[in-house]
Amino acid sequence: MRQLSPWQELPLMEEDMSQSAVAELPLQPVQSRRFLKPETQTAMLFLLPSFLGFMIFMALPILASLGLSFTNWQLISTPSFVGFQNYIKLFTVDPAFYTILRNTLFFAVEYLALNIAVSLTLAVWISSLKRGKAIFRVIFFLPTFTPTIAASVVWLLIFTPDGLADAVIRALGLGLPNFLLNPTWAMQAIILVTLWANVGYNVVMFNAALDLVPKHYLEAATIDGANAWQQFWRIRLPLISPTVFFATVMTAITSLQVFDEIFAMTRGGPGSATATLGFAIYQKGFTNFQMGYASALAWVMFVMIMALTILQFHMQRKWVHYDD
Amino acid sequence: MKVLKKTLMLAAIGGSLFATAASAEQVNLTWQMWTGSDADTKSWQHLADMVTAKYPDIKVTLTTTGWVDYWTRLPVLAASGQLADIVSMQSLRMPNFYSLLEPLNDRIAADKFDVGAFTPSIIGGMSVDKQLYGLPYDVGPWVIYYNQDALEAAGVPLPKPGWTLAEFTDAAKKLTKDGKYGFGITPQNYSVLASAWGDKYVNDSGVLDLTNPSAIAAAETVIGFAAKDKIAPLVPSGADVGNVVQGRFYSGNVAMYVDGPWSIIGMKDKVKFKVGSTTLPRGEGELTAVTAGSGFGIATTSQNKDAAWKAIQVLTSPEALAFLAEGGRALPARTASQSSWYKVAAKDITNGGEAIDYSLTHSVPYVITNNWAAVENLFNQYFPPAFAGSADAKQTMDAIQSLAQQ
């Protein structure tokens, strides 16, 4: 005979109770059916400003940009419909597009991997501390308060030729070129700065998730002889995998949109080594006044982000564990 | 009593009618301008008040934005139908935005307005296809500013206006020592220097032509300053490279750099050495110095174009330009007003007046294309690796030419 857990018995009990209650209760007079319950109406009222804001400042511009991507609008002239010309030009004519696409994906993949690895490592280290957890959380979270443009300007001065970074590299005898002048190393400088600026967010989130892992699981594992690595890999990581999944999705989305650091530090250079989709949209739209073309680029970025997010949701079945 | 009531009523009706008529005659103009400081804003407000002083029925309301934001806001305001009546415009941006402005040739002819009173190169800079779109208030040829103390310490004779490229390179080499550089260069200096040497990067049809031998030769020289001669420090392709180079000049890290007279006002307070000025070095022939400047146009969307025309004449009048010059704010676009600027702004700069004078007498309009902002961005992206020696002049110009045409 199959044993039922207390949780499985509960719905049956509720069902029985509700049936008997219906049978015993006297009939109530029929009340007029209202379209929405009062509490729903109140909730809708409070949500209305946010909804209106979303419609006016998000939904409409998004739809407008889709429409504009089929025009040759140059901001100060009347747009005219050009069909798929912008998209055709992007994929078949523009010599920079595939470089921009490659740069964007390269940045996203390397930054995402480094961000998750570094933030997870730091979070595990902080959670292992007996003292000073709060201090380290604050230290790593502080850069996320700093406006990225301001921080990037400071980093630009650090990385500028003959600047602090060059002096350190020379002193350590590393033999590296100046990061901002070398097409191979420039993207590494952008990744480093972006990591510095944003890693704290995931550190705090992972740290909170790690602190919620039930202690008795780890104690049981210790009694069974599991070492620290086994405890992390077999117990803690699976238990915080929903948080890791959320962080991975959000970080992937933001990494595909990277702009501030590139705008302030390299303007897409040297050459086109750090030109990404986010920067190209700005450059085409607000410097070259090719708004239709920039809108087409924005929709390519949207499709990329959507595809990557769908892929991540699909892949999560294999590694994310929900405590149902 | 009744008579008194009727009289008062009539007086009231008459008064209100008079007031309505008066307010109907009052014209309110808006004026959008960039600003760099509170002192700047006060100067522009003073000019706005000068309009009302001359035409009491015209009131000019000034709105200001920072320089960089101005050029992002301008097309957005135009696209949303919110342009001011008077639009401030820089000559280098004119090819991008002239369609927002009212052509002025007919008004100039009708009023017999004396365009000849202005430096010809800036009239050229404010024109597109021989149609003038704005009256200029300032003009400025790019010149070389130098650290006089450094030159004297290195035994370099102070350069005279009209010096040659060979003399310039020789001076810069002597000044490059002890971790300091003789010359600070930005990628955007390319077109200014190429013009000074008579090299052509835009063909006679006005099309960008960076791959012709003349344009490539100029690029080789510019790139060579950093890559071959090592007389200029390397610069990244980041934002505000000009500010970085200017900062290195102020700190005494580079001995010479290229800038315009608009920078003098802030320079003297920021350096601890004697500043001198001379012309850009010339090539084989005479110097051909390009100039830039700014002025005021009338928006095509303005409902008060006649009043705006009156207003911009006041804003660029000899009195207004003398006021700006005496404050060291701008080298006046009117030739007759320029002496007052020399007396104030250039007085502490060795040979400052002579450098400007020589450059203006050898000035030519700055030839640019209508996508010049995009071309300058590409200079900014592609010159730094060439400065560092990872690309040659031809590769650099090929890449920029190809991308600029997209």
XYZ file of C-alpha atoms in Angstrom:
730
model
C 0.000 0.000 0.000
C 1.312 3.389 -1.003
C 2.107 5.680 1.896
C 0.830 9.192 1.671
C 2.786 12.053 3.092
C 0.991 14.541 5.337
C 1.209 17.112 2.493
C -0.582 14.768 0.076
C -3.416 14.108 2.519
C -4.261 17.748 2.941
C -6.083 18.375 -0.368
C -8.377 15.370 0.233
C -9.319 16.665 3.629
C -10.045 20.104 2.248
C -12.183 18.623 -0.514
C -14.237 16.563 1.957
C -14.744 19.514 4.208
C -15.851 21.801 1.429
C -18.353 19.240 0.107
C -19.954 18.728 3.504
C -19.982 22.431 4.137
C -21.867 23.057 0.897
C -24.395 20.417 1.825
C -25.074 21.878 5.267
C -25.074 25.610 4.560
C -28.414 27.269 3.875
C -28.751 28.871 0.466
C -27.663 32.492 0.387
C -29.529 35.126 -1.601
C -27.935 35.581 -5.055
C -25.586 38.566 -5.060
C -24.983 40.643 -8.132
C -21.694 39.530 -9.743
C -19.161 42.302 -9.875
C -16.682 42.600 -12.669
C -13.698 42.750 -10.327
C -13.323 42.134 -6.635
C -12.688 45.296 -4.586
C -9.165 44.229 -3.675
C -8.414 43.573 -7.356
C -9.738 47.018 -8.234
C -7.481 48.592 -5.601
C -4.505 46.654 -6.859
C -5.231 47.742 -10.427
C -5.504 51.352 -9.292
C -2.075 51.197 -7.669
C -0.606 49.436 -10.674
C -2.080 51.942 -13.124
C 0.715 54.575 -12.956
C 3.333 51.919 -13.493
C 1.313 50.383 -16.307
C 0.835 53.754 -18.004
C 4.546 54.483 -17.603
C 5.400 51.156 -19.170
C 3.039 51.724 -22.075
C 4.218 55.286 -22.792
C 7.927 54.954 -22.127
C 8.585 51.310 -23.013
C 5.942 49.632 -25.150
C 5.307 52.551 -27.510
C 9.001 53.370 -28.150
C 9.705 49.670 -28.701
C 6.938 49.444 -31.282
C 8.021 52.773 -32.790
C 11.577 51.511 -33.159
C 10.265 48.447 -35.004
C 8.419 50.749 -37.389
C 11.439 53.028 -37.750
C 13.674 50.097 -38.632
C 11.792 49.925 -41.942
C 12.471 53.599 -42.727
C 15.449 55.758 -43.617
C 14.683 58.329 -40.893
C 17.631 60.670 -40.304
C 16.143 62.409 -37.279
C 15.869 65.853 -38.880
C 14.138 64.686 -42.042
C 10.811 63.037 -42.787
C 11.133 59.239 -42.715
C 10.237 57.222 -45.787
C 9.491 53.518 -45.936
C 12.381 51.415 -47.275
C 11.106 47.916 -46.476
C 13.800 45.475 -45.357
C 16.585 47.577 -46.859
C 18.200 48.354 -43.478
C 18.251 44.669 -42.520
C 19.576 43.626 -45.938
C 22.303 46.278 -45.712
C 23.205 45.072 -42.223
C 23.688 41.465 -43.212
C 25.068 41.863 -46.734
C 26.735 45.273 -47.178
C 27.945 46.784 -43.903
C 31.583 45.666 -43.503
C 31.479 46.423 -39.767
C 28.357 44.451 -38.813
C 29.879 41.004 -38.393
C 32.806 42.489 -36.473
C 30.319 44.211 -34.171
C 28.360 40.984 -33.774
C 31.506 38.987 -33.031
C 32.698 41.592 -30.511
C 29.305 41.558 -28.777
C 29.205 37.782 -28.457
C 32.857 37.600 -27.407
C 32.264 40.171 -24.685
C 29.031 38.493 -23.535
C 30.507 34.995 -23.305
C 33.751 35.949 -21.573
C 32.143 38.487 -19.256
C 29.294 36.156 -18.305
C 31.632 33.273 -17.527
C 34.009 35.472 -15.528
C 31.227 37.277 -13.687
C 29.526 34.089 -12.528
C 32.813 32.383 -11.631
C 34.272 35.375 -9.784
C 31.063 36.346 -7.990
C 30.422 32.742 -6.926
C 33.977 32.360 -5.657
C 33.793 35.604 -3.721
C 30.352 34.724 -2.313
C 31.552 31.308 -1.127
C 34.623 32.913 0.409
C 32.551 35.569 2.189
C 30.067 32.994 3.486
C 32.975 30.967 4.897
C 34.158 33.928 6.958
C 33.425 33.956 10.640
C 33.869 37.714 10.897
C 33.548 40.687 8.579
C 30.934 39.251 6.193
C 28.997 42.506 6.080
C 32.117 44.587 5.456
C 33.179 42.505 2.470
C 29.658 42.501 1.042
C 29.698 46.307 1.193
C 33.191 46.514 -0.327
C 32.254 44.390 -3.308
C 28.855 46.031 -3.698
C 30.182 49.609 -3.559
C 31.184 49.880 -7.242
C 27.615 49.115 -8.293
C 26.603 52.434 -6.693
C 29.153 54.334 -8.773
C 27.887 55.769 -12.062
C 29.486 53.590 -14.729
C 30.429 56.535 -16.934
C 32.291 58.244 -14.079
C 34.081 55.032 -13.118
C 34.976 54.398 -16.754
C 36.552 57.837 -17.131
C 38.775 57.071 -14.132
C 39.688 53.707 -15.642
C 40.421 55.457 -18.944
C 43.015 57.561 -17.159
C 44.445 54.444 -15.500
C 44.731 52.598 -18.816
C 45.800 55.577 -20.916
C 49.270 55.209 -22.517
C 51.989 55.934 -19.936
C 49.318 55.793 -17.243
C 49.138 53.842 -14.003
C 48.370 50.482 -15.652
C 51.419 50.787 -17.926
C 53.597 51.643 -14.934
C 52.342 48.590 -13.019
C 52.814 46.318 -16.042
C 56.359 47.639 -16.497
C 57.165 47.279 -12.794
C 55.960 43.679 -12.764
C 57.866 42.940 -15.975
C 54.768 41.451 -17.600
C 55.680 42.656 -21.086
C 52.056 43.443 -21.986
C 51.149 46.166 -24.486
C 49.020 49.159 -23.576
C 45.506 47.750 -23.330
C 43.697 50.616 -25.039
C 46.013 50.708 -28.053
C 46.096 47.002 -28.756
C 43.088 45.541 -30.616
C 43.514 42.201 -28.837
C 43.758 43.582 -25.332
C 41.291 46.467 -25.533
C 38.269 44.224 -24.995
C 39.986 42.697 -21.966
C 40.222 46.164 -20.452
C 36.496 46.687 -21.039
C 35.710 43.285 -19.500
C 37.890 44.027 -16.483
C 36.210 47.371 -15.832
C 32.708 45.958 -16.353
C 33.522 43.121 -13.989
C 34.843 45.531 -11.369
C 31.733 47.674 -11.678
C 29.089 44.944 -11.600
C 30.360 41.797 -9.920
C 29.194 42.975 -6.494
C 25.534 42.574 -7.380
C 25.853 38.841 -7.982
C 28.202 38.455 -4.993
C 25.528 39.791 -2.652
C 22.820 37.700 -4.283
C 24.844 34.456 -4.165
C 25.929 35.196 -0.639
C 22.318 35.542 0.477
C 21.399 32.288 -1.281
C 24.338 30.439 0.284
C 23.349 31.626 3.748
C 19.904 30.084 3.228
C 21.289 26.586 2.585
C 20.094 24.502 5.591
C 23.004 23.891 7.944
C 21.919 20.334 8.767
C 22.526 19.246 5.143
C 26.131 20.366 5.437
C 26.497 18.860 8.916
C 25.193 15.529 7.641
C 27.598 15.684 4.715
C 30.491 16.433 7.089
C 29.563 13.410 9.189
C 29.508 11.325 5.997
C 33.061 12.508 5.254
C 32.392 14.971 2.421
C 35.149 17.514 1.957
C 34.589 21.232 1.320
C 34.650 20.875 -2.464
C 32.150 17.972 -2.388
C 29.889 19.930 -0.067
C 29.961 22.868 -2.470
C 29.548 20.884 -5.668
C 26.980 18.309 -4.438
C 24.956 20.303 -1.903
C 25.392 24.070 -1.940
C 25.576 24.657 -5.698
C 22.466 22.556 -6.531
C 20.543 24.277 -3.733
C 21.444 27.777 -4.976
C 21.090 26.836 -8.652
C 17.815 28.820 -9.096
C 19.684 31.931 -7.921
C 22.616 31.144 -10.194
C 20.184 30.690 -13.069
C 18.529 34.057 -12.398
C 21.929 35.763 -12.176
C 23.098 34.088 -15.383
C 20.036 35.225 -17.333
C 20.212 38.807 -16.057
C 23.981 39.083 -16.529
C 23.737 37.703 -20.061
C 21.088 40.272 -20.947
C 23.072 43.209 -19.559
C 26.318 41.989 -21.131
C 24.748 41.998 -24.581
C 23.733 45.613 -23.972
C 27.141 46.870 -22.796
C 27.587 50.551 -23.689
C 28.809 52.906 -20.942
C 32.308 51.494 -20.572
C 32.863 51.421 -24.323
C 31.487 54.915 -24.818
C 33.748 56.385 -22.160
C 36.890 54.316 -22.598
C 37.355 53.361 -26.240
C 34.566 54.735 -28.466
C 34.623 51.374 -30.225
C 38.372 51.520 -30.868
C 41.174 50.871 -31.355
C 40.003 50.238 -34.905
C 36.732 48.444 -34.332
C 38.074 46.128 -31.620
C 35.504 47.117 -28.984
C 32.590 48.183 -31.175
C 29.558 46.287 -29.874
C 25.883 46.396 -30.772
C 25.006 48.779 -27.935
C 27.684 51.245 -28.975
C 26.896 50.865 -32.697
C 23.236 51.723 -32.041
C 24.277 54.954 -30.331
C 26.860 55.778 -32.984
C 24.567 55.168 -35.945
C 21.607 56.905 -34.319
C 22.991 59.924 -32.520
C 26.290 60.586 -34.302
C 25.547 59.528 -37.864
C 21.799 60.320 -37.601
C 20.852 57.006 -39.227
C 17.907 56.339 -36.918
C 16.276 53.752 -39.192
C 19.506 51.807 -39.424
C 20.119 52.118 -35.682
C 16.597 50.798 -35.029
C 17.325 47.771 -37.226
C 20.473 47.147 -35.182
C 18.429 47.434 -31.983
C 16.044 44.775 -33.209
C 18.911 42.472 -34.102
C 20.095 42.932 -30.525
C 16.585 42.223 -29.222
C 16.380 38.974 -31.214
C 19.821 37.930 -29.942
C 18.880 38.587 -26.328
C 15.550 36.812 -26.727
C 17.185 33.780 -28.387
C 19.841 33.552 -25.697
C 17.274 33.855 -22.907
C 15.074 31.163 -24.451
C 18.133 28.934 -24.780
C 18.998 29.526 -21.138
C 15.468 28.685 -20.009
C 15.605 25.540 -22.116
C 18.985 24.515 -20.708
C 17.986 25.149 -17.098
C 16.141 21.809 -16.948
C 19.508 20.087 -16.959
C 21.134 21.937 -14.105
C 18.676 24.002 -12.066
C 17.107 22.256 -9.069
C 13.881 23.599 -7.620
C 12.858 22.437 -4.172
C 9.234 21.527 -5.142
C -22.817 109.184 -10.772
C -23.994 107.342 -13.872
C -21.708 109.482 -16.004
C -18.770 108.651 -13.747
C -19.557 104.917 -13.957
C -19.776 105.056 -17.738
C -16.511 106.996 -17.941
C -14.709 104.500 -15.731
C -16.126 101.597 -17.719
C -15.031 103.134 -20.994
C -11.611 103.830 -19.542
C -11.338 100.247 -18.381
C -12.409 98.881 -21.775
C -10.068 101.264 -23.538
C -7.225 100.341 -21.210
C -7.711 96.656 -21.726
C -7.913 97.122 -25.499
C -4.708 99.129 -25.407
C -3.019 96.475 -23.287
C -4.143 93.754 -25.700
C -2.814 95.734 -28.647
C 0.483 96.288 -26.862
C 0.877 92.630 -25.945
C -0.007 91.622 -29.506
C 2.945 93.650 -30.692
C 5.296 92.061 -28.157
C 7.298 89.274 -29.782
C 8.746 86.549 -27.609
C 11.683 84.781 -29.189
C 13.445 81.705 -27.890
C 17.188 81.193 -28.361
C 19.059 77.927 -27.789
C 22.754 78.162 -27.068
C 25.528 76.081 -25.517
C 27.397 77.198 -22.448
C 30.483 76.182 -20.547
C 30.108 78.140 -17.318
C 27.954 80.600 -15.412
C 30.106 83.405 -16.804
C 29.332 82.176 -20.315
C 25.616 82.078 -19.584
C 25.729 85.642 -18.220
C 27.430 86.789 -21.421
C 24.721 85.238 -23.567
C 21.997 86.701 -21.342
C 23.600 90.119 -21.756
C 23.394 89.702 -25.536
C 19.735 88.667 -25.245
C 19.085 91.835 -23.226
C 20.846 93.880 -25.915
C 18.174 92.738 -28.368
C 15.392 94.020 -26.107
C 17.323 97.247 -25.507
C 17.359 97.912 -29.235
C 13.913 96.509 -30.001
C 11.740 96.913 -26.885
C 8.971 94.867 -28.494
C 11.252 91.812 -28.818
C 12.026 89.683 -25.807
C 14.593 86.893 -26.173
C 14.401 83.946 -23.792
C 17.709 82.114 -23.563
C 17.979 78.368 -22.949
C 21.421 76.843 -22.543
C 22.912 73.348 -22.658
C 26.442 72.011 -22.306
C 28.458 71.810 -25.532
C 28.324 68.016 -25.987
C 24.658 67.682 -25.019
C 23.732 70.545 -27.324
C 24.498 68.489 -30.428
C 22.537 65.486 -29.201
C 19.559 67.613 -28.159
C 19.441 69.700 -31.319
C 18.212 66.952 -33.698
C 15.899 65.566 -31.019
C 14.313 68.998 -30.521
C 14.034 69.382 -34.282
C 12.434 65.955 -34.663
C 9.887 66.792 -31.959
C 9.113 70.265 -33.378
C 10.579 72.125 -30.402
C 13.371 74.117 -32.021
C 13.894 77.609 -30.680
C 13.421 80.612 -32.972
C 17.157 81.349 -32.908
C 19.403 78.331 -33.257
C 23.114 78.563 -32.468
C 25.274 76.686 -34.931
C 28.952 75.831 -35.278
C 30.439 75.949 -38.769
C 31.661 72.320 -38.593
C 28.114 71.147 -37.831
C 26.469 73.307 -40.489
C 26.537 70.606 -43.227
C 24.556 68.321 -40.905
C 21.967 70.811 -39.742
C 21.578 73.563 -42.343
C 18.185 72.130 -43.345
C 16.850 73.254 -39.950
C 17.739 76.867 -40.711
C 16.229 79.576 -42.843
C 18.373 80.652 -45.846
C 19.434 84.255 -45.293
C 20.598 85.445 -48.732
C 17.304 87.129 -49.633
C 17.100 88.977 -46.302
C 20.735 90.061 -46.633
C 20.082 91.423 -50.133
C 16.825 93.136 -49.114
C 18.390 94.880 -46.092
C 21.760 95.463 -47.806
C 23.340 93.768 -44.779
C 27.144 94.049 -44.980
C 28.463 90.479 -45.046
C 31.847 91.839 -46.133
C 32.439 93.081 -42.582
C 33.030 89.490 -41.462
C 36.141 87.351 -41.970
C 35.456 85.607 -45.307
C 36.402 82.094 -44.142
C 33.722 82.036 -41.464
C 31.109 83.312 -43.883
C 32.143 80.311 -45.999
C 31.877 78.081 -42.934
C 28.326 79.237 -42.204
C 27.276 78.700 -45.826
C 26.183 75.655 -47.762
C 26.034 75.834 -51.566
C 26.706 79.589 -51.406
C 23.601 80.135 -49.280
C 24.292 81.701 -45.870
C 22.395 80.009 -43.025
C 23.683 81.926 -40.028
C 25.400 85.151 -38.994
C 28.712 84.340 -37.274
C 29.807 85.773 -33.932
C 33.274 84.254 -33.700
C 35.987 82.818 -35.869
C 39.086 80.907 -35.023
C 41.963 79.451 -36.956
C 43.689 76.481 -35.365
C 47.154 77.455 -34.190
C 50.021 75.895 -32.241
C 50.293 76.773 -28.544
C 53.709 76.241 -27.020
C 55.342 76.098 -23.609
C 57.750 79.029 -23.958
C 59.764 78.009 -20.882
C 60.351 74.541 -22.347
C 61.412 75.967 -25.713
C 63.851 78.373 -24.095
C 65.265 75.628 -21.869
C 65.805 73.387 -24.914
C 67.415 76.231 -26.861
C 64.677 76.234 -29.476
C 64.122 79.688 -30.996
C 60.554 80.918 -30.582
C 58.758 79.992 -33.802
C 57.618 82.708 -36.150
C 54.266 82.601 -37.954
C 54.645 80.793 -41.245
C 57.251 78.306 -40.011
C 57.740 75.131 -42.006
C 56.985 71.512 -41.235
C 60.716 70.763 -41.130
C 61.298 73.550 -38.571
C 58.370 72.304 -36.516
C 59.577 68.665 -36.526
C 63.083 69.752 -35.599
C 61.770 71.803 -32.656
C 59.545 68.947 -31.486
C 62.471 66.509 -31.586
C 64.594 68.823 -29.441
C 61.727 69.171 -26.972
C 61.207 65.408 -26.679
C 63.315 64.248 -23.755
C 63.146 63.132 -20.118
C 59.772 61.448 -20.637
C 58.268 64.617 -22.068
C 57.068 65.082 -25.601
C 57.512 67.882 -28.104
C 54.004 67.671 -29.526
C 50.598 66.466 -28.388
C 48.384 65.224 -31.178
C 44.818 63.960 -31.483
C 43.318 61.945 -34.349
C 41.006 64.883 -35.140
C 44.062 67.047 -35.862
C 44.492 65.137 -39.128
C 42.162 67.239 -41.288
C 43.357 70.539 -39.770
C 47.010 69.703 -40.445
C 46.344 68.172 -43.874
C 44.532 71.383 -44.861
C 47.413 73.524 -43.581
C 49.802 71.555 -45.820
C 47.496 71.861 -48.827
C 46.620 68.153 -48.896
C 43.139 67.186 -50.048
C 41.012 64.613 -48.235
C 37.754 65.711 -49.924
C 37.619 65.809 -53.715
C 36.402 68.730 -55.840
C 32.881 67.275 -55.849
C 32.797 67.435 -52.063
C 33.082 63.664 -51.620
C 35.334 62.140 -48.958
C 38.517 60.936 -50.644
C 40.929 59.646 -48.019
C 42.673 57.175 -50.306
C 44.184 59.639 -52.788
C 48.005 60.037 -52.601
C 47.753 63.548 -51.129
C 45.484 62.453 -48.267
C 47.633 59.403 -47.537
C 50.830 61.506 -47.576
C 49.311 63.803 -44.940
C 48.270 60.779 -42.876
C 51.813 59.381 -43.097
C 53.204 62.617 -41.681
C 50.612 62.837 -38.898
C 50.965 59.170 -37.937
C 54.742 59.496 -38.234
C 54.843 62.083 -35.427
C 53.981 59.289 -32.995
C 54.934 56.089 -34.803
C 58.225 57.111 -36.482
C 59.592 60.333 -34.985
C 58.261 59.493 -31.481
C 57.751 63.206 -30.803
C 54.105 62.752 -29.757
C 52.653 60.572 -26.988
C 50.266 57.778 -27.910
C 46.606 58.500 -27.313
C 43.696 56.089 -26.851
C 40.556 56.234 -28.937
C 38.416 57.124 -25.948
C 36.259 60.098 -25.227
C 37.687 63.618 -25.104
C 41.169 62.825 -26.387
C 41.508 66.562 -27.018
C 41.016 67.226 -23.304
C 43.627 64.600 -22.414
C 46.201 66.218 -24.721
C 45.272 69.682 -23.495
C 45.717 68.436 -19.919
C 49.164 67.082 -20.764
C 50.111 70.480 -22.212
C 48.832 72.283 -19.108
C 50.867 69.958 -16.885
C 54.018 70.572 -18.933
C 54.105 67.029 -20.262
C 53.931 68.060 -23.917
C 55.498 71.269 -25.187
C 53.223 72.079 -28.152
C 49.684 71.245 -29.211
C 47.020 72.341 -31.669
C 44.028 74.350 -30.468
C 41.910 77.371 -31.320
C 41.685 80.885 -29.858
C 38.559 79.818 -27.957
C 40.809 77.965 -25.495
C 42.879 80.981 -24.474
C 40.391 82.267 -21.914
C 40.864 79.268 -19.635
C 44.505 78.545 -20.442
C 46.397 81.271 -18.629
C 44.951 80.366 -15.223
C 45.781 76.690 -15.593
C 49.452 76.707 -16.566
C 52.564 77.538 -14.584
C 54.654 78.553 -17.564
C 54.711 81.267 -20.189
C 52.458 80.388 -23.112
C 53.263 81.325 -26.689
C 51.446 80.813 -29.913
C 52.297 80.451 -33.559
C 50.747 79.243 -36.763
C 50.368 75.630 -37.806
C 53.492 74.525 -39.680
C 53.160 74.957 -43.439
C 54.094 72.396 -46.065
C 55.803 73.095 -49.394
C 53.640 76.102 -50.251
C 51.959 78.857 -48.301
C 50.025 78.055 -45.133
C 46.338 77.380 -45.744
C 44.809 77.560 -42.283
C 41.274 76.317 -41.803
C 38.994 78.120 -39.427
C 35.929 77.270 -37.449
C 33.439 79.489 -35.759
C 29.859 79.758 -34.688
C 26.859 81.916 -35.220
C 23.113 82.177 -35.093
C 20.485 81.068 -37.574
C 16.714 81.298 -37.771
C 14.796 78.056 -37.395
C 12.644 77.166 -40.400
C 9.888 76.361 -37.890
C 9.980 79.812 -36.269
C 6.719 81.770 -36.270
C 8.637 85.042 -35.862
C 11.285 84.965 -38.556
C 11.325 88.728 -39.142
C 11.894 89.409 -35.457
C 14.499 86.634 -35.317
C 16.351 88.249 -38.238
C 16.422 91.544 -36.342
C 17.597 89.730 -33.218
C 20.500 87.854 -34.823
C 21.729 91.112 -36.359
C 21.933 92.538 -32.824
C 23.582 89.357 -31.497
C 26.324 89.702 -34.101
C 26.519 93.518 -34.101
C 29.843 95.293 -33.506
C 28.652 96.206 -29.983
C 27.755 92.599 -29.107
C 31.002 91.216 -30.504
C 33.030 93.899 -28.737
C 31.344 92.863 -25.483
C 32.263 89.199 -26.069
C 35.807 90.105 -27.133
C 36.451 92.321 -24.125
C 35.440 89.413 -21.917
C 37.912 87.242 -23.815
C 34.957 85.061 -24.766
C 35.376 84.942 -28.531
C 37.556 86.214 -31.312
C 34.968 88.326 -33.170
C 33.864 87.223 -36.600
C 33.759 90.907 -37.584
C 37.215 91.932 -38.768
C 36.948 95.436 -37.323
C 36.156 94.099 -33.837
C 39.093 91.707 -33.611
C 41.576 94.210 -32.195
C 39.643 94.399 -28.908
C 40.059 90.628 -28.480
C 43.822 90.866 -29.068
C 44.080 93.523 -26.372
C 42.310 91.398 -23.792
C 42.580 87.699 -24.490
C 45.848 87.460 -26.403
C 47.824 90.069 -24.508
C 49.665 87.567 -22.255
C 50.296 85.052 -25.014
C 53.621 85.530 -26.765
C 52.970 86.250 -30.442
C 49.287 85.362 -29.883
C 47.949 88.206 -31.990
C 50.479 87.668 -34.761
C 49.702 83.947 -35.003
C 45.973 84.610 -35.296
C 46.490 87.486 -37.732
C 48.798 85.484 -39.982
C 46.454 82.494 -39.899
C 43.408 84.596 -40.711
C 45.136 86.210 -43.672
C 46.030 82.718 -44.880
C 42.702 81.169 -43.933
C 40.500 78.981 -46.094
C 37.077 77.449 -45.331
C 37.262 74.107 -43.601
C 36.257 71.564 -46.247
C 34.137 68.850 -44.690
C 31.490 66.374 -45.783
C 27.920 66.218 -44.535
C 28.764 63.147 -42.447
C 31.817 64.772 -40.868
C 30.896 63.774 -37.317
C 30.952 60.124 -38.416
C 34.284 60.634 -40.211
C 35.821 62.223 -37.107
C 34.620 59.265 -35.031
C 36.409 56.957 -37.417
C 39.598 59.062 -37.180
C 39.266 58.659 -33.430
C 38.923 54.880 -33.727
C 41.508 54.122 -36.401
C 44.396 56.571 -35.864
C 45.456 55.402 -32.359
C 46.527 51.898 -33.468
C 48.417 53.522 -36.361
C 50.114 55.885 -33.885
C 51.123 52.757 -31.960
C 52.605 51.278 -35.126
C 50.151 48.427 -35.719
C 48.806 49.853 -39.005
C 50.248 52.080 -41.710
C 48.733 55.225 -43.196
C 47.266 53.500 -46.231
C 45.591 50.739 -44.228
C 44.198 53.339 -41.844
C 42.795 55.568 -44.578
C 41.376 52.594 -46.513
C 39.500 51.420 -43.430
C 38.113 54.874 -42.614
C 37.109 55.547 -46.224
C 35.315 52.212 -46.461
C 33.409 52.592 -43.196
C 32.558 56.277 -43.696
C 30.634 55.439 -46.842
C 28.232 53.070 -45.039
